[in-house]
PDB file of C-alpha atoms and ligand atoms in Angstrom:
ATOM      1  CA  MET R   8      -0.214  21.218  18.296  1.00 41.00           C
ATOM      2  CA  ASN R   9       1.856  21.694  15.185  1.00 39.00           C
ATOM      3  CA  THR R  10       4.604  23.238  17.216  1.00 40.00           C
ATOM      4  CA  TYR R  11       7.812  24.071  15.486  1.00 38.00           C
ATOM      5  CA  GLY R  12      11.080  23.514  17.277  1.00 40.00           C
ATOM      6  CA  SER R  13      13.580  20.807  17.855  1.00 41.00           C
ATOM      7  CA  HIS R  14      11.788  17.741  19.173  1.00 43.00           C
ATOM      8  CA  GLU R  15      14.706  15.378  19.177  1.00 45.00           C
ATOM      9  CA  ASP R  16      13.276  13.584  22.189  1.00 41.00           C
ATOM     10  CA  LEU R  17      10.371  12.255  20.121  1.00 43.00           C
ATOM     11  CA  ALA R  18      12.700  10.211  18.003  1.00 45.00           C
ATOM     12  CA  GLN R  19      14.382   8.682  21.004  1.00 45.00           C
ATOM     13  CA  LYS R  20      11.464   6.744  22.385  1.00 51.00           C
ATOM     14  CA  GLY R  21      11.268   3.200  21.071  1.00 64.00           C
ATOM     15  CA  HIS R  22      12.555   2.188  17.687  1.00 82.00           C
ATOM     16  CA  PHE R  23      12.780   4.637  14.871  1.00 89.00           C
ATOM     17  CA  TYR R  24      10.763   3.995  11.706  1.00 91.00           C
ATOM     18  CA  GLY R  25      10.693   6.817   9.213  1.00 94.00           C
ATOM     19  CA  VAL R  26       9.313   7.449   5.727  1.00 96.00           C
ATOM     20  CA  TYR R  27      11.204  10.196   3.944  1.00 96.00           C
ATOM     21  CA  LEU R  28      10.988  12.324   0.841  1.00 97.00           C
ATOM     22  CA  LEU R  29      14.061  12.980  -1.274  1.00 95.00           C
ATOM     23  CA  CYS R  30      14.371  15.724  -3.890  1.00 96.00           C
ATOM     24  CA  SER R  31      17.037  15.630  -6.549  1.00 95.00           C
ATOM     25  CA  GLN R  32      19.404  18.575  -6.755  1.00 94.00           C
ATOM     26  CA  SER R  33      20.876  17.189  -9.965  1.00 93.00           C
ATOM     27  CA  LEU R  34      22.281  19.712 -12.417  1.00 93.00           C
ATOM     28  CA  GLU R  35      20.768  17.668 -15.204  1.00 92.00           C
ATOM     29  CA  GLN R  36      17.412  19.082 -16.206  1.00 91.00           C
ATOM     30  CA  ARG R  37      15.739  15.670 -16.542  1.00 92.00           C
ATOM     31  CA  TYR R  38      16.482  14.667 -12.955  1.00 93.00           C
ATOM     32  CA  HIS R  39      16.349  18.006 -11.167  1.00 95.00           C
ATOM     33  CA  GLY R  40      13.414  18.234  -8.777  1.00 95.00           C
ATOM     34  CA  LYS R  41      12.474  14.569  -9.093  1.00 95.00           C
ATOM     35  CA  CYS R  42      11.292  12.985  -5.857  1.00 95.00           C
ATOM     36  CA  TYR R  43      11.682   9.642  -4.182  1.00 94.00           C
ATOM     37  CA  VAL R  44       9.806   8.232  -1.201  1.00 93.00           C
ATOM     38  CA  GLY R  45      11.543   5.632   0.968  1.00 91.00           C
ATOM     39  CA  PHE R  46      11.570   3.898   4.324  1.00 89.00           C
ATOM     40  CA  THR R  47      14.466   3.898   6.748  1.00 89.00           C
ATOM     41  CA  VAL R  48      15.462   3.190  10.314  1.00 86.00           C
ATOM     42  CA  ASN R  49      18.484   5.471  10.024  1.00 86.00           C
ATOM     43  CA  PRO R  50      17.991   8.624   7.931  1.00 90.00           C
ATOM     44  CA  LYS R  51      21.572   9.850   8.209  1.00 89.00           C
ATOM     45  CA  ARG R  52      22.991   6.624   6.855  1.00 86.00           C
ATOM     46  CA  ARG R  53      20.236   6.311   4.269  1.00 86.00           C
ATOM     47  CA  ILE R  54      20.874   9.649   2.589  1.00 88.00           C
ATOM     48  CA  ARG R  55      24.588   8.794   2.397  1.00 87.00           C
ATOM     49  CA  GLN R  56      23.684   5.516   0.679  1.00 84.00           C
ATOM     50  CA  HIS R  57      21.438   7.239  -1.851  1.00 85.00           C
ATOM     51  CA  ASN R  58      24.169   9.675  -2.723  1.00 87.00           C
ATOM     52  CA  ARG R  59      26.824   6.981  -3.068  1.00 83.00           C
ATOM     53  CA  GLY R  60      24.771   4.877  -5.467  1.00 77.00           C
ATOM     54  CA  CYS R  61      23.434   1.349  -5.476  1.00 73.00           C
ATOM     55  CA  ASP R  62      26.798  -0.328  -4.924  1.00 70.00           C
ATOM     56  CA  PHE R  63      26.699   1.087  -1.423  1.00 69.00           C
ATOM     57  CA  GLY R  64      23.171   0.148  -0.501  1.00 71.00           C
ATOM     58  CA  GLY R  65      21.383   2.989  -2.298  1.00 72.00           C
ATOM     59  CA  ALA R  66      18.380   2.283  -4.474  1.00 74.00           C
ATOM     60  CA  ARG R  67      18.833   1.686  -8.195  1.00 76.00           C
ATOM     61  CA  LYS R  68      16.247   4.323  -8.906  1.00 79.00           C
ATOM     62  CA  THR R  69      18.176   7.125  -7.244  1.00 82.00           C
ATOM     63  CA  SER R  70      21.604   6.039  -8.427  1.00 81.00           C
ATOM     64  CA  LYS R  71      23.362   8.720 -10.535  1.00 83.00           C
ATOM     65  CA  LYS R  72      20.324  11.026 -10.458  1.00 88.00           C
ATOM     66  CA  GLY R  73      21.408  13.012  -7.442  1.00 83.00           C
ATOM     67  CA  PRO R  74      22.744  14.568  -5.385  1.00 92.00           C
ATOM     68  CA  TRP R  75      19.650  13.976  -3.300  1.00 92.00           C
ATOM     69  CA  GLN R  76      18.391  16.067  -0.442  1.00 94.00           C
ATOM     70  CA  MET R  77      16.245  14.477   2.240  1.00 95.00           C
ATOM     71  CA  VAL R  78      13.728  17.269   2.651  1.00 97.00           C
ATOM     72  CA  MET R  79      11.342  15.745   5.155  1.00 97.00           C
ATOM     73  CA  ILE R  80      10.675  12.596   7.136  1.00 97.00           C
ATOM     74  CA  VAL R  81       7.521  11.310   8.807  1.00 97.00           C
ATOM     75  CA  HIS R  82       8.139   9.246  11.935  1.00 95.00           C
ATOM     76  CA  GLY R  83       6.396   7.930  15.013  1.00 93.00           C
ATOM     77  CA  PHE R  84       5.057   4.728  13.436  1.00 91.00           C
ATOM     78  CA  PRO R  85       4.326   1.998  15.974  1.00 88.00           C
ATOM     79  CA  ASN R  86       6.229  -0.607  13.957  1.00 86.00           C
ATOM     80  CA  ASN R  87       7.983  -1.212  10.670  1.00 86.00           C
ATOM     81  CA  ILE R  88       4.877  -2.645   9.000  1.00 86.00           C
ATOM     82  CA  ALA R  89       2.897   0.533   9.625  1.00 89.00           C
ATOM     83  CA  ALA R  90       5.760   2.585   8.206  1.00 91.00           C
ATOM     84  CA  LEU R  91       6.158   0.321   5.171  1.00 89.00           C
ATOM     85  CA  GLN R  92       2.437   0.509   4.435  1.00 88.00           C
ATOM     86  CA  PHE R  93       2.640   4.290   4.653  1.00 93.00           C
ATOM     87  CA  GLU R  94       5.582   4.280   2.262  1.00 92.00           C
ATOM     88  CA  TRP R  95       3.743   2.032  -0.184  1.00 88.00           C
ATOM     89  CA  ALA R  96       0.647   4.260  -0.232  1.00 90.00           C
ATOM     90  CA  TRP R  97       2.642   7.483  -0.572  1.00 94.00           C
ATOM     91  CA  GLN R  98       4.511   6.001  -3.537  1.00 90.00           C
ATOM     92  CA  GLN R  99       1.439   4.572  -5.196  1.00 87.00           C
ATOM     93  CA  PRO R 100      -1.659   6.620  -4.337  1.00 90.00           C
ATOM     94  CA  THR R 101      -3.472   5.176  -7.331  1.00 87.00           C
ATOM     95  CA  LEU R 102      -3.072   1.623  -6.023  1.00 83.00           C
ATOM     96  CA  SER R 103      -3.602   2.207  -2.319  1.00 84.00           C
ATOM     97  CA  THR R 104      -7.099   1.222  -1.232  1.00 81.00           C
ATOM     98  CA  ARG R 105      -7.138   4.194   1.146  1.00 88.00           C
ATOM     99  CA  LEU R 106      -6.115   6.739  -1.469  1.00 91.00           C
ATOM    100  CA  LYS R 107      -7.551   5.625  -4.782  1.00 87.00           C
ATOM    101  CA  ILE R 108     -10.884   7.156  -3.781  1.00 90.00           C
ATOM    102  CA  PHE R 109      -9.267  10.586  -4.144  1.00 94.00           C
ATOM    103  CA  PRO R 110      -9.098  11.166  -7.913  1.00 93.00           C
ATOM    104  CA  GLU R 111      -7.169  14.421  -7.442  1.00 93.00           C
ATOM    105  CA  LEU R 112      -4.179  12.406  -6.190  1.00 95.00           C
ATOM    106  CA  LYS R 113      -3.948  10.440  -9.421  1.00 92.00           C
ATOM    107  CA  ARG R 114      -1.543  12.740 -11.167  1.00 92.00           C
ATOM    108  CA  LYS R 115       0.673  15.696 -10.815  1.00 93.00           C
ATOM    109  CA  GLN R 116      -0.922  18.951 -11.925  1.00 93.00           C
ATOM    110  CA  SER R 117       0.852  20.669 -14.785  1.00 92.00           C
ATOM    111  CA  LYS R 118       1.917  23.655 -12.670  1.00 94.00           C
ATOM    112  CA  GLU R 119       2.961  21.505  -9.742  1.00 95.00           C
ATOM    113  CA  SER R 120       6.520  20.492  -8.995  1.00 96.00           C
ATOM    114  CA  HIS R 121       7.217  16.885  -8.045  1.00 96.00           C
ATOM    115  CA  PHE R 122       7.748  18.058  -4.498  1.00 97.00           C
ATOM    116  CA  GLU R 123       4.389  19.860  -4.402  1.00 97.00           C
ATOM    117  CA  TYR R 124       2.624  16.791  -5.744  1.00 97.00           C
ATOM    118  CA  ASN R 125       4.196  14.503  -3.122  1.00 98.00           C
ATOM    119  CA  PHE R 126       3.433  17.046  -0.419  1.00 98.00           C
ATOM    120  CA  ARG R 127      -0.223  17.124  -1.500  1.00 97.00           C
ATOM    121  CA  ILE R 128      -0.439  13.310  -1.319  1.00 97.00           C
ATOM    122  CA  LEU R 129       1.150  13.381   2.134  1.00 98.00           C
ATOM    123  CA  ASN R 130      -1.259  16.041   3.358  1.00 97.00           C
ATOM    124  CA  ARG R 131      -4.214  13.886   2.328  1.00 97.00           C
ATOM    125  CA  MET R 132      -2.701  10.740   3.835  1.00 97.00           C
ATOM    126  CA  LEU R 133      -2.207  12.349   7.229  1.00 97.00           C
ATOM    127  CA  ASN R 134      -5.902  13.155   7.298  1.00 96.00           C
ATOM    128  CA  VAL R 135      -7.338   9.748   6.383  1.00 94.00           C
ATOM    129  CA  GLY R 136      -7.477   6.435   8.200  1.00 87.00           C
ATOM    130  CA  PRO R 137      -5.616   4.554   9.396  1.00 88.00           C
ATOM    131  CA  TRP R 138      -2.835   7.136   9.421  1.00 93.00           C
ATOM    132  CA  HIS R 139      -4.772  10.048  10.933  1.00 93.00           C
ATOM    133  CA  ARG R 140      -4.942   8.111  14.186  1.00 91.00           C
ATOM    134  CA  LEU R 141      -1.190   7.607  14.531  1.00 93.00           C
ATOM    135  CA  PRO R 142       0.910   9.922  16.724  1.00 92.00           C
ATOM    136  CA  LEU R 143       3.090  10.959  13.803  1.00 96.00           C
ATOM    137  CA  THR R 144       5.702  13.665  13.594  1.00 95.00           C
ATOM    138  CA  VAL R 145       6.335  15.457  10.336  1.00 97.00           C
ATOM    139  CA  ARG R 146       9.901  16.634  10.408  1.00 97.00           C
ATOM    140  CA  TRP R 147      11.280  19.188   7.982  1.00 97.00           C
ATOM    141  CA  LEU R 148      14.939  18.570   7.274  1.00 96.00           C
ATOM    142  CA  GLU R 149      15.479  21.374   4.755  1.00 95.00           C
ATOM    143  CA  THR R 150      14.143  24.833   5.586  1.00 94.00           C
ATOM    144  CA  ASP R 151      13.862  25.828   1.910  1.00 94.00           C
ATOM    145  CA  TYR R 152      11.039  23.368   1.460  1.00 96.00           C
ATOM    146  CA  GLU R 153       9.120  24.149   4.639  1.00 97.00           C
ATOM    147  CA  ARG R 154       5.513  25.212   4.185  1.00 96.00           C
ATOM    148  CA  SER R 155       2.207  24.811   5.949  1.00 96.00           C
ATOM    149  CA  PHE R 156      -0.275  22.072   5.196  1.00 97.00           C
ATOM    150  CA  PRO R 157      -3.375  23.345   3.348  1.00 97.00           C
ATOM    151  CA  ILE R 158      -5.487  20.678   5.084  1.00 96.00           C
ATOM    152  CA  GLU R 159      -4.800  21.066   8.793  1.00 96.00           C
ATOM    153  CA  LEU R 160      -3.284  18.001  10.443  1.00 96.00           C
ATOM    154  CA  PRO R 161      -4.943  16.161  13.334  1.00 95.00           C
ATOM    155  CA  GLN R 162      -4.265  17.750  16.749  1.00 94.00           C
ATOM    156  CA  HIS R 163      -2.119  14.900  18.032  1.00 94.00           C
ATOM    157  CA  MET R 164       0.430  15.153  15.219  1.00 96.00           C
ATOM    158  CA  SER R 165       3.355  17.505  15.403  1.00 94.00           C
ATOM    159  CA  ILE R 166       5.351  19.382  12.839  1.00 96.00           C
ATOM    160  CA  VAL R 167       8.963  20.037  13.739  1.00 95.00           C
ATOM    161  CA  SER R 168      12.166  21.024  12.021  1.00 94.00           C
ATOM    162  CA  GLY R 169      15.713  19.890  12.459  1.00 92.00           C
ATOM    163  CA  LYS R 170      17.731  16.729  12.327  1.00 88.00           C
ATOM    164  CA  VAL R 171      16.652  13.422  13.841  1.00 85.00           C
ATOM    165  CA  ALA R 172      18.694  12.175  16.762  1.00 79.00           C
ATOM    166  CA  ILE R 173      18.739   8.402  17.005  1.00 74.00           C
ATOM    167  CA  THR R 174      20.368   6.773  20.005  1.00 68.00           C
ATOM    168  CA  ALA R 175      23.093   4.164  19.660  1.00 64.00           C
ATOM    169  CA  SER R 176      20.799   1.469  21.023  1.00 60.00           C
ATOM    170  CA  GLN R 177      18.139   2.252  18.428  1.00 60.00           C
ATOM    171  CA  ARG R 178      20.754   1.947  15.736  1.00 56.00           C
ATOM    172  CA  LYS R 179      22.226  -1.256  17.070  1.00 49.00           C
ATOM    173  CA  GLN R 180      18.859  -2.922  16.818  1.00 49.00           C
ATOM    174  CA  HIS R 181      19.063  -2.797  13.060  1.00 48.00           C
ATOM    175  CA  LEU R 182      22.747  -3.155  12.391  1.00 45.00           C
ATOM    176  CA  ASN R 183      23.374  -6.823  12.075  1.00 42.00           C
ATOM    177  CA  CYS R 184      26.595  -6.485  10.203  1.00 38.00           C
ATOM    178  CA  PRO R 185      29.628  -4.220  10.585  1.00 40.00           C
ATOM    179  CA  ALA R 186      29.111  -0.698   9.308  1.00 41.00           C
ATOM    180  CA  THR R 187      32.020  -1.040   6.917  1.00 37.00           C
ATOM    181  CA  THR R 188      30.468  -3.907   4.970  1.00 38.00           C
ATOM    182  CA  THR R 189      29.216  -2.757   1.601  1.00 39.00           C
ATOM    183  CA  ILE R 190      27.497  -5.960   0.505  1.00 46.00           C
ATOM    184  CA  TRP R 191      24.232  -6.141   2.355  1.00 52.00           C
ATOM    185  CA  ALA R 192      22.193  -9.216   3.094  1.00 62.00           C
ATOM    186  CA  PRO R 193      18.478  -8.795   2.493  1.00 74.00           C
ATOM    187  CA  GLU R 194      16.411  -7.849   5.502  1.00 79.00           C
ATOM    188  CA  CYS R 195      13.068  -9.340   6.391  1.00 85.00           C
ATOM    189  CA  HIS R 196      10.315  -6.710   6.258  1.00 84.00           C
ATOM    190  CA  LEU R 197       8.560  -8.342   9.174  1.00 83.00           C
ATOM    191  CA  CYS R 198      11.252  -8.995  11.802  1.00 80.00           C
ATOM    192  CA  MET R 199      13.890  -6.699  10.238  1.00 75.00           C
ATOM    193  CA  GLU R 200      16.601  -9.289  10.772  1.00 79.00           C
ATOM    194  CA  ARG R 201      18.904 -10.528   8.021  1.00 83.00           C
ATOM    195  CA  ILE R 202      17.724 -13.372   5.821  1.00 87.00           C
ATOM    196  CA  GLU R 203      20.710 -15.677   6.019  1.00 86.00           C
ATOM    197  CA  GLN R 204      19.837 -18.194   3.319  1.00 84.00           C
ATOM    198  CA  PRO R 205      17.582 -16.246   0.994  1.00 84.00           C
ATOM    199  CA  GLU R 206      17.448 -18.965  -1.644  1.00 85.00           C
ATOM    200  CA  ARG R 207      15.880 -21.284   0.924  1.00 85.00           C
ATOM    201  CA  SER R 208      14.046 -19.154   3.412  1.00 88.00           C
ATOM    202  CA  ARG R 209      12.944 -15.995   1.637  1.00 91.00           C
ATOM    203  CA  LEU R 210       9.418 -15.337   0.398  1.00 93.00           C
ATOM    204  CA  GLY R 211       8.003 -12.444  -1.605  1.00 92.00           C
ATOM    205  CA  CYS R 212       4.530 -11.323  -2.663  1.00 92.00           C
ATOM    206  CA  LEU R 213       2.282 -12.621  -5.442  1.00 91.00           C
ATOM    207  CA  ASN R 214       1.864  -9.067  -6.701  1.00 88.00           C
ATOM    208  CA  ALA R 215       4.758  -8.493  -9.104  1.00 84.00           C
ATOM    209  CA  SER R 216       4.944  -4.782  -8.307  1.00 81.00           C
ATOM    210  CA  CYS R 217       5.198  -5.379  -4.554  1.00 84.00           C
ATOM    211  CA  ARG R 218       8.717  -5.741  -3.163  1.00 82.00           C
ATOM    212  CA  LEU R 219       7.816  -7.583   0.025  1.00 89.00           C
ATOM    213  CA  THR R 220      10.671  -9.756   1.166  1.00 90.00           C
ATOM    214  CA  CYS R 221      10.598 -11.815   4.346  1.00 91.00           C
ATOM    215  CA  HIS R 222      11.508 -15.008   6.136  1.00 91.00           C
ATOM    216  CA  MET R 223       9.154 -17.834   5.240  1.00 91.00           C
ATOM    217  CA  LEU R 224       8.535 -18.369   8.939  1.00 89.00           C
ATOM    218  CA  CYS R 225       7.833 -14.698   9.632  1.00 88.00           C
ATOM    219  CA  LEU R 226       5.262 -14.534   6.838  1.00 91.00           C
ATOM    220  CA  ALA R 227       3.654 -17.768   8.016  1.00 90.00           C
ATOM    221  CA  ASN R 228       3.358 -16.346  11.529  1.00 87.00           C
ATOM    222  CA  TYR R 229       2.038 -13.064  10.212  1.00 87.00           C
ATOM    223  CA  LEU R 230      -0.637 -14.782   8.119  1.00 88.00           C
ATOM    224  CA  LEU R 231      -1.560 -17.071  10.999  1.00 86.00           C
ATOM    225  CA  GLY R 232      -2.097 -13.960  13.143  1.00 78.00           C
ATOM    226  CA  ASP R 233      -5.608 -14.591  14.415  1.00 63.00           C
ATOM    227  CA  GLN R 234      -5.618 -18.367  13.972  1.00 66.00           C
ATOM    228  CA  PRO R 235      -3.693 -19.506  17.072  1.00 66.00           C
ATOM    229  CA  GLY R 236      -2.918 -23.177  17.366  1.00 73.00           C
ATOM    230  CA  GLN R 237      -2.455 -23.587  13.625  1.00 75.00           C
ATOM    231  CA  TYR R 238       0.936 -24.158  12.047  1.00 78.00           C
ATOM    232  CA  ILE R 239       0.273 -23.757   8.362  1.00 84.00           C
ATOM    233  CA  PRO R 240      -1.521 -20.665   7.139  1.00 89.00           C
ATOM    234  CA  ILE R 241      -4.106 -20.812   4.364  1.00 89.00           C
ATOM    235  CA  GLY R 242      -3.636 -17.252   3.259  1.00 89.00           C
ATOM    236  CA  GLY R 243      -4.180 -13.629   4.096  1.00 89.00           C
ATOM    237  CA  GLU R 244      -3.289 -10.115   3.055  1.00 88.00           C
ATOM    238  CA  CYS R 245       0.203  -9.030   2.091  1.00 90.00           C
ATOM    239  CA  PRO R 246       1.440  -6.750   4.888  1.00 86.00           C
ATOM    240  CA  LEU R 247       2.562  -4.177   2.338  1.00 84.00           C
ATOM    241  CA  CYS R 248       0.222  -4.055  -0.640  1.00 84.00           C
ATOM    242  CA  GLU R 249      -2.842  -5.887   0.743  1.00 82.00           C
ATOM    243  CA  THR R 250      -2.882  -8.380  -2.148  1.00 88.00           C
ATOM    244  CA  HIS R 251      -4.546 -11.617  -1.075  1.00 91.00           C
ATOM    245  CA  LEU R 252      -1.865 -14.244  -0.636  1.00 93.00           C
ATOM    246  CA  ILE R 253      -2.483 -17.968  -0.830  1.00 93.00           C
ATOM    247  CA  TRP R 254       0.125 -19.858   1.134  1.00 92.00           C
ATOM    248  CA  ALA R 255       0.160 -22.912  -1.146  1.00 92.00           C
ATOM    249  CA  THR R 256       0.728 -20.676  -4.183  1.00 93.00           C
ATOM    250  CA  LEU R 257       3.581 -18.881  -2.439  1.00 93.00           C
ATOM    251  CA  LEU R 258       5.305 -22.173  -1.679  1.00 91.00           C
ATOM    252  CA  GLN R 259       4.728 -23.471  -5.173  1.00 89.00           C
ATOM    253  CA  ARG R 260       6.288 -20.342  -6.663  1.00 89.00           C
ATOM    254  CA  LYS R 261       9.181 -20.640  -4.251  1.00 87.00           C
ATOM    255  CA  ARG R 262       9.816 -24.199  -5.410  1.00 86.00           C
ATOM    256  CA  LEU R 263       9.862 -22.989  -8.997  1.00 84.00           C
ATOM    257  CA  GLY R 264      12.321 -20.288  -8.044  1.00 79.00           C
ATOM    258  CA  LEU R 265       9.848 -17.428  -8.498  1.00 73.00           C
ATOM    259  CA  GLY R 266       8.645 -14.692  -6.232  1.00 61.00           C
ATOM    260  CA  GLY R 267      11.249 -14.882  -3.523  1.00 56.00           C
ATOM    261  CA  GLY R 268      11.842 -11.159  -3.508  1.00 54.00           C
ATOM    262  CA  GLU R 269      15.172 -11.778  -5.251  1.00 48.00           C
ATOM    263  CA  ALA R 270      15.644  -8.145  -6.180  1.00 44.00           C
ATOM    264  CA  GLN R 271      16.164  -7.290  -2.549  1.00 39.00           C
ATOM    265  CA  ASP R 272      19.804  -7.137  -1.806  1.00 37.00           C
ATOM    266  CA  GLN R 273      20.294  -3.921   0.061  1.00 38.00           C
ATOM    267  CA  GLU R 274      19.911  -2.962   3.628  1.00 37.00           C
ATOM    268  CA  ASP R 275      16.732  -0.963   4.234  1.00 42.00           C
ATOM    269  CA  SER R 276      15.563  -3.020   1.313  1.00 40.00           C
ATOM    270  CA  ALA R 277      12.069  -1.590   1.512  1.00 40.00           C
ATOM    271  CA  ASP R 278      13.359   1.421  -0.360  1.00 41.00           C
ATOM    272  CA  GLU R 279      13.428  -0.789  -3.364  1.00 37.00           C
ATOM    273  CA  LEU R 280       9.657  -0.707  -3.396  1.00 36.00           C
ATOM    274  CA  SER R 281      10.047   2.457  -5.379  1.00 38.00           C
ATOM    275  CA  ASP R 282      11.688   0.667  -8.245  1.00 35.00           C
ATOM    276  CA  VAL R 283       8.278  -0.232  -9.536  1.00 33.00           C
ATOM    277  CA  PRO R 284       8.012   1.131 -13.051  1.00 32.00           C
ATOM    278  CA  ASP R 285       5.112   3.185 -14.370  1.00 30.00           C
ATOM    279  CA  VAL R 286       3.067   3.587 -11.214  1.00 32.00           C
ATOM    280  CA  ASP R 287       5.496   5.666  -9.231  1.00 33.00           C
ATOM    281  CA  SER R 288       4.660   8.982  -7.688  1.00 35.00           C
ATOM    282  CA  ASP R 289       7.449  10.688  -9.516  1.00 35.00           C
ATOM    283  CA  VAL R 290       6.693   9.473 -13.000  1.00 33.00           C
ATOM    284  CA  GLU R 291       6.994  12.294 -15.474  1.00 33.00           C
ATOM    285  CA  LEU R 292       3.590  13.031 -16.920  1.00 35.00           C
ATOM    286  CA  SER R 293       3.096  14.529 -20.321  1.00 37.00           C
ATOM    287  CA  ASP R 294       1.377  17.752 -19.433  1.00 36.00           C
TER     288      ASP R 294
HETATM  289 ZN1   ZN F 318      11.779 -12.310   9.519  1.00 51.58          ZN
HETATM  290 ZN1   ZN F 319       2.490  -7.354  -1.516  1.00 51.58          ZN
END
């Protein structure tokens, strides 16, 4: 277990879903050392986007606060939903039902760096359900940051270092538009395909701080899950933040032009989850 070395093969099986941690190398004091947690299917492209700013698909929150270094990435999630839920909890330990029972995760300690705080949250997450059951790989991408986990990780997880190798076919799966295009259509969090007519077919969450964005049909199918034979869902939990969603309310809000996840206009749009104000993991605390 916990073997170091280059495990590029791990990333090549199935689709790649990763949740990464960025650290700012900005020369400006106020940004230096700040962290950002995001989701991606293509880490190499994602870090380029962050460093080129939001006009090129980067997140607003990281724009002009870099350069950013992707210091680690957790991968091996069975699907994008599992990865997006992991991202959500890592960003917002105080809101996650799995993590809010750990009061020590609520805030950064005064002597802790932002990186150390995020690392501590991650260490806890990897040891609690549902995540401790997943065959995850923790991959260090920057040797300067490498350290051991104070709480030992489950035996079936591995810790490796080195770049991720993603095959062309894994990449193709998620590239629905030419690589040169800089204006991205929103992507559905559920099927990961483009949402062609967002004004008509896109739905978001009832929780204002949740950035869920998906096809109306995909969300309907997701909510129907265990009610086969039905066509119209009554409600269910948001796949990202677990807020209870009522289908009729979602449609009503859509008709009024609210809650369609309109802020989502970049590829890998889930990164935008981190644009939530005041509850973020890298909020500066007065200490
Ligand atoms: Zn969809
Ligand atoms: Zn939600």
